[in-house]
């Protein structure tokens, strides 16, 4: 899943759960749940330089979350949830560039990915997940 999706979902979790440790943990687990849905992503073999795409993706996620939450974005529970929600990909991304595998983590994280290289097909679930996250912000 793209970082923008993970960031918005995580920010929503942090907005709803005021305990930073709990929001971090739920967002961390939520990352894997989101990855289980069919999704599109940037691919190192297609999108070069991949680090630039990843940086833009994260920046857009942070900016969108800030626009959605306003001053609440700066609450420690929101920021810790965002870190927790992005951490699995940060670990995987770092391992990719360092050309190492983190045995159990890499196998688990790679194993649950349901990615497609068809943009239109993979973006649908991300739009739905983001829509649900945004709805929770405005419905509560």
PDB file of C-alpha atoms in Angstrom:
ATOM      1  CA  UNK A   1       0.000   0.000   0.000  1.00  0.00           C
ATOM      2  CA  UNK A   2       1.218   3.486  -0.676  1.00  0.00           C
ATOM      3  CA  UNK A   3       2.547   5.523   2.241  1.00  0.00           C
ATOM      4  CA  UNK A   4      -0.197   8.101   1.757  1.00  0.00           C
ATOM      5  CA  UNK A   5      -2.770   5.415   2.613  1.00  0.00           C
ATOM      6  CA  UNK A   6      -0.837   4.139   5.619  1.00  0.00           C
ATOM      7  CA  UNK A   7      -0.264   7.680   6.873  1.00  0.00           C
ATOM      8  CA  UNK A   8      -3.900   8.777   6.661  1.00  0.00           C
ATOM      9  CA  UNK A   9      -5.143   5.565   8.291  1.00  0.00           C
ATOM     10  CA  UNK A  10      -2.516   5.846  11.031  1.00  0.00           C
ATOM     11  CA  UNK A  11      -3.258   9.529  11.659  1.00  0.00           C
ATOM     12  CA  UNK A  12      -6.923   8.616  12.043  1.00  0.00           C
ATOM     13  CA  UNK A  13      -6.027   5.957  14.598  1.00  0.00           C
ATOM     14  CA  UNK A  14      -3.929   8.454  16.538  1.00  0.00           C
ATOM     15  CA  UNK A  15      -6.736  10.986  16.396  1.00  0.00           C
ATOM     16  CA  UNK A  16      -9.165   8.495  17.933  1.00  0.00           C
ATOM     17  CA  UNK A  17      -6.834   6.902  20.510  1.00  0.00           C
ATOM     18  CA  UNK A  18      -5.179   9.349  22.872  1.00  0.00           C
ATOM     19  CA  UNK A  19      -2.606   6.949  24.328  1.00  0.00           C
ATOM     20  CA  UNK A  20       0.547   7.263  22.160  1.00  0.00           C
ATOM     21  CA  UNK A  21       1.812   3.735  22.891  1.00  0.00           C
ATOM     22  CA  UNK A  22      -1.550   2.175  22.084  1.00  0.00           C
ATOM     23  CA  UNK A  23      -2.011   4.278  18.936  1.00  0.00           C
ATOM     24  CA  UNK A  24       1.516   3.297  17.813  1.00  0.00           C
ATOM     25  CA  UNK A  25       0.786  -0.411  18.347  1.00  0.00           C
ATOM     26  CA  UNK A  26      -2.613  -0.384  16.666  1.00  0.00           C
ATOM     27  CA  UNK A  27      -1.251   1.563  13.692  1.00  0.00           C
ATOM     28  CA  UNK A  28       1.691  -0.859  13.421  1.00  0.00           C
ATOM     29  CA  UNK A  29      -0.685  -3.843  13.290  1.00  0.00           C
ATOM     30  CA  UNK A  30      -3.061  -1.876  11.064  1.00  0.00           C
ATOM     31  CA  UNK A  31      -0.267  -1.502   8.535  1.00  0.00           C
ATOM     32  CA  UNK A  32      -0.277  -5.261   7.939  1.00  0.00           C
ATOM     33  CA  UNK A  33      -4.068  -5.365   7.717  1.00  0.00           C
ATOM     34  CA  UNK A  34      -3.983  -2.657   5.031  1.00  0.00           C
ATOM     35  CA  UNK A  35      -1.236  -4.512   3.148  1.00  0.00           C
ATOM     36  CA  UNK A  36      -3.484  -7.557   2.949  1.00  0.00           C
ATOM     37  CA  UNK A  37      -5.912  -5.705   0.666  1.00  0.00           C
ATOM     38  CA  UNK A  38      -5.149  -5.747  -3.042  1.00  0.00           C
ATOM     39  CA  UNK A  39      -3.153  -2.599  -3.718  1.00  0.00           C
ATOM     40  CA  UNK A  40      -0.834  -0.810  -6.098  1.00  0.00           C
ATOM     41  CA  UNK A  41       2.551   0.520  -5.061  1.00  0.00           C
ATOM     42  CA  UNK A  42       5.707   2.043  -6.447  1.00  0.00           C
ATOM     43  CA  UNK A  43       8.068  -0.623  -7.773  1.00  0.00           C
ATOM     44  CA  UNK A  44      11.876  -0.394  -7.722  1.00  0.00           C
ATOM     45  CA  UNK A  45      12.129  -1.955 -11.191  1.00  0.00           C
ATOM     46  CA  UNK A  46       9.731   0.635 -12.695  1.00  0.00           C
ATOM     47  CA  UNK A  47      10.014   3.803 -10.622  1.00  0.00           C
ATOM     48  CA  UNK A  48      13.510   5.210 -10.485  1.00  0.00           C
ATOM     49  CA  UNK A  49      14.768   6.744  -8.324  1.00  0.00           C
ATOM     50  CA  UNK A  50      12.509   4.808  -5.936  1.00  0.00           C
ATOM     51  CA  UNK A  51      13.708   6.811  -2.924  1.00  0.00           C
ATOM     52  CA  UNK A  52      12.368  10.002  -4.503  1.00  0.00           C
ATOM     53  CA  UNK A  53       8.965   8.413  -5.138  1.00  0.00           C
ATOM     54  CA  UNK A  54       8.899   7.113  -1.564  1.00  0.00           C
ATOM     55  CA  UNK A  55       9.797  10.523  -0.169  1.00  0.00           C
ATOM     56  CA  UNK A  56       7.068  12.242  -2.192  1.00  0.00           C
ATOM     57  CA  UNK A  57       4.569   9.558  -1.150  1.00  0.00           C
ATOM     58  CA  UNK A  58       5.357  10.052   2.556  1.00  0.00           C
ATOM     59  CA  UNK A  59       5.292  13.853   2.216  1.00  0.00           C
ATOM     60  CA  UNK A  60       1.876  13.739   0.525  1.00  0.00           C
ATOM     61  CA  UNK A  61       0.578  11.473   3.280  1.00  0.00           C
ATOM     62  CA  UNK A  62       1.808  13.830   5.983  1.00  0.00           C
ATOM     63  CA  UNK A  63       0.400  16.862   4.182  1.00  0.00           C
ATOM     64  CA  UNK A  64      -2.999  15.201   3.598  1.00  0.00           C
ATOM     65  CA  UNK A  65      -3.142  14.114   7.244  1.00  0.00           C
ATOM     66  CA  UNK A  66      -2.333  17.651   8.356  1.00  0.00           C
ATOM     67  CA  UNK A  67      -5.101  19.040   6.130  1.00  0.00           C
ATOM     68  CA  UNK A  68      -7.587  16.502   7.518  1.00  0.00           C
ATOM     69  CA  UNK A  69      -6.723  16.899  11.204  1.00  0.00           C
ATOM     70  CA  UNK A  70      -5.583  20.499  11.456  1.00  0.00           C
ATOM     71  CA  UNK A  71      -3.974  21.236  14.832  1.00  0.00           C
ATOM     72  CA  UNK A  72      -4.765  17.686  16.038  1.00  0.00           C
ATOM     73  CA  UNK A  73      -2.074  16.481  13.635  1.00  0.00           C
ATOM     74  CA  UNK A  74       0.559  17.630  16.143  1.00  0.00           C
ATOM     75  CA  UNK A  75      -0.799  15.542  19.049  1.00  0.00           C
ATOM     76  CA  UNK A  76       1.708  12.965  20.242  1.00  0.00           C
ATOM     77  CA  UNK A  77      -0.794  10.131  19.764  1.00  0.00           C
ATOM     78  CA  UNK A  78      -1.247  11.086  16.089  1.00  0.00           C
ATOM     79  CA  UNK A  79       2.477  11.409  15.451  1.00  0.00           C
ATOM     80  CA  UNK A  80       3.256   8.121  17.224  1.00  0.00           C
ATOM     81  CA  UNK A  81       0.529   6.358  15.237  1.00  0.00           C
ATOM     82  CA  UNK A  82       1.997   7.701  11.989  1.00  0.00           C
ATOM     83  CA  UNK A  83       5.437   6.402  12.978  1.00  0.00           C
ATOM     84  CA  UNK A  84       3.941   3.020  13.914  1.00  0.00           C
ATOM     85  CA  UNK A  85       1.946   2.827  10.698  1.00  0.00           C
ATOM     86  CA  UNK A  86       4.930   3.611   8.489  1.00  0.00           C
ATOM     87  CA  UNK A  87       7.544   1.637  10.430  1.00  0.00           C
ATOM     88  CA  UNK A  88       7.038  -1.734   8.675  1.00  0.00           C
ATOM     89  CA  UNK A  89       7.742  -0.130   5.302  1.00  0.00           C
ATOM     90  CA  UNK A  90      10.669   1.861   6.682  1.00  0.00           C
ATOM     91  CA  UNK A  91      12.171  -1.407   7.920  1.00  0.00           C
ATOM     92  CA  UNK A  92      11.513  -3.151   4.586  1.00  0.00           C
ATOM     93  CA  UNK A  93      12.737  -0.180   2.546  1.00  0.00           C
ATOM     94  CA  UNK A  94      15.948   0.044   4.588  1.00  0.00           C
ATOM     95  CA  UNK A  95      16.543  -3.679   4.269  1.00  0.00           C
ATOM     96  CA  UNK A  96      15.988  -3.435   0.486  1.00  0.00           C
ATOM     97  CA  UNK A  97      18.635  -0.725   0.110  1.00  0.00           C
ATOM     98  CA  UNK A  98      21.068  -2.440   2.450  1.00  0.00           C
ATOM     99  CA  UNK A  99      20.435  -5.698   0.571  1.00  0.00           C
ATOM    100  CA  UNK A 100      19.649  -7.604   3.759  1.00  0.00           C
ATOM    101  CA  UNK A 101      16.695  -9.678   4.828  1.00  0.00           C
ATOM    102  CA  UNK A 102      15.328  -9.598   8.323  1.00  0.00           C
ATOM    103  CA  UNK A 103      14.355 -13.280   8.444  1.00  0.00           C
ATOM    104  CA  UNK A 104      10.953 -13.473  10.116  1.00  0.00           C
ATOM    105  CA  UNK A 105       9.884  -9.890   9.524  1.00  0.00           C
ATOM    106  CA  UNK A 106      10.728  -9.868   5.819  1.00  0.00           C
ATOM    107  CA  UNK A 107       9.052 -13.206   5.213  1.00  0.00           C
ATOM    108  CA  UNK A 108       5.891 -12.123   7.031  1.00  0.00           C
ATOM    109  CA  UNK A 109       5.691  -8.624   5.531  1.00  0.00           C
ATOM    110  CA  UNK A 110       6.446  -9.792   1.993  1.00  0.00           C
ATOM    111  CA  UNK A 111       4.090 -12.754   2.387  1.00  0.00           C
ATOM    112  CA  UNK A 112       0.967 -10.745   3.200  1.00  0.00           C
ATOM    113  CA  UNK A 113       1.414  -8.201   0.400  1.00  0.00           C
ATOM    114  CA  UNK A 114      -1.350  -8.367  -2.165  1.00  0.00           C
ATOM    115  CA  UNK A 115       0.122  -6.057  -4.769  1.00  0.00           C
ATOM    116  CA  UNK A 116      -0.796  -5.573  -8.380  1.00  0.00           C
ATOM    117  CA  UNK A 117       1.086  -3.612 -10.996  1.00  0.00           C
ATOM    118  CA  UNK A 118      -2.222  -2.489 -12.523  1.00  0.00           C
ATOM    119  CA  UNK A 119      -2.719   0.997 -11.121  1.00  0.00           C
ATOM    120  CA  UNK A 120      -6.491   1.168 -11.618  1.00  0.00           C
ATOM    121  CA  UNK A 121      -7.040  -2.219 -10.006  1.00  0.00           C
ATOM    122  CA  UNK A 122      -4.813  -1.618  -7.002  1.00  0.00           C
ATOM    123  CA  UNK A 123      -5.825   1.943  -6.258  1.00  0.00           C
ATOM    124  CA  UNK A 124      -9.498   1.095  -5.652  1.00  0.00           C
ATOM    125  CA  UNK A 125      -8.932  -0.523  -2.250  1.00  0.00           C
ATOM    126  CA  UNK A 126      -6.638   2.318  -1.215  1.00  0.00           C
ATOM    127  CA  UNK A 127      -9.296   4.900  -2.056  1.00  0.00           C
ATOM    128  CA  UNK A 128     -11.846   2.884  -0.065  1.00  0.00           C
ATOM    129  CA  UNK A 129      -9.509   2.570   2.949  1.00  0.00           C
ATOM    130  CA  UNK A 130      -8.698   6.291   2.839  1.00  0.00           C
ATOM    131  CA  UNK A 131     -12.404   7.082   2.491  1.00  0.00           C
ATOM    132  CA  UNK A 132     -13.240   5.036   5.584  1.00  0.00           C
ATOM    133  CA  UNK A 133     -10.450   6.756   7.520  1.00  0.00           C
ATOM    134  CA  UNK A 134     -11.663  10.193   6.487  1.00  0.00           C
ATOM    135  CA  UNK A 135     -15.254   9.267   7.349  1.00  0.00           C
ATOM    136  CA  UNK A 136     -14.211   8.329  10.890  1.00  0.00           C
ATOM    137  CA  UNK A 137     -12.633  11.758  11.328  1.00  0.00           C
ATOM    138  CA  UNK A 138     -15.819  13.562  10.360  1.00  0.00           C
ATOM    139  CA  UNK A 139     -18.391  11.174  11.833  1.00  0.00           C
ATOM    140  CA  UNK A 140     -17.090  11.307  15.420  1.00  0.00           C
TER     141      UNK A 140
END
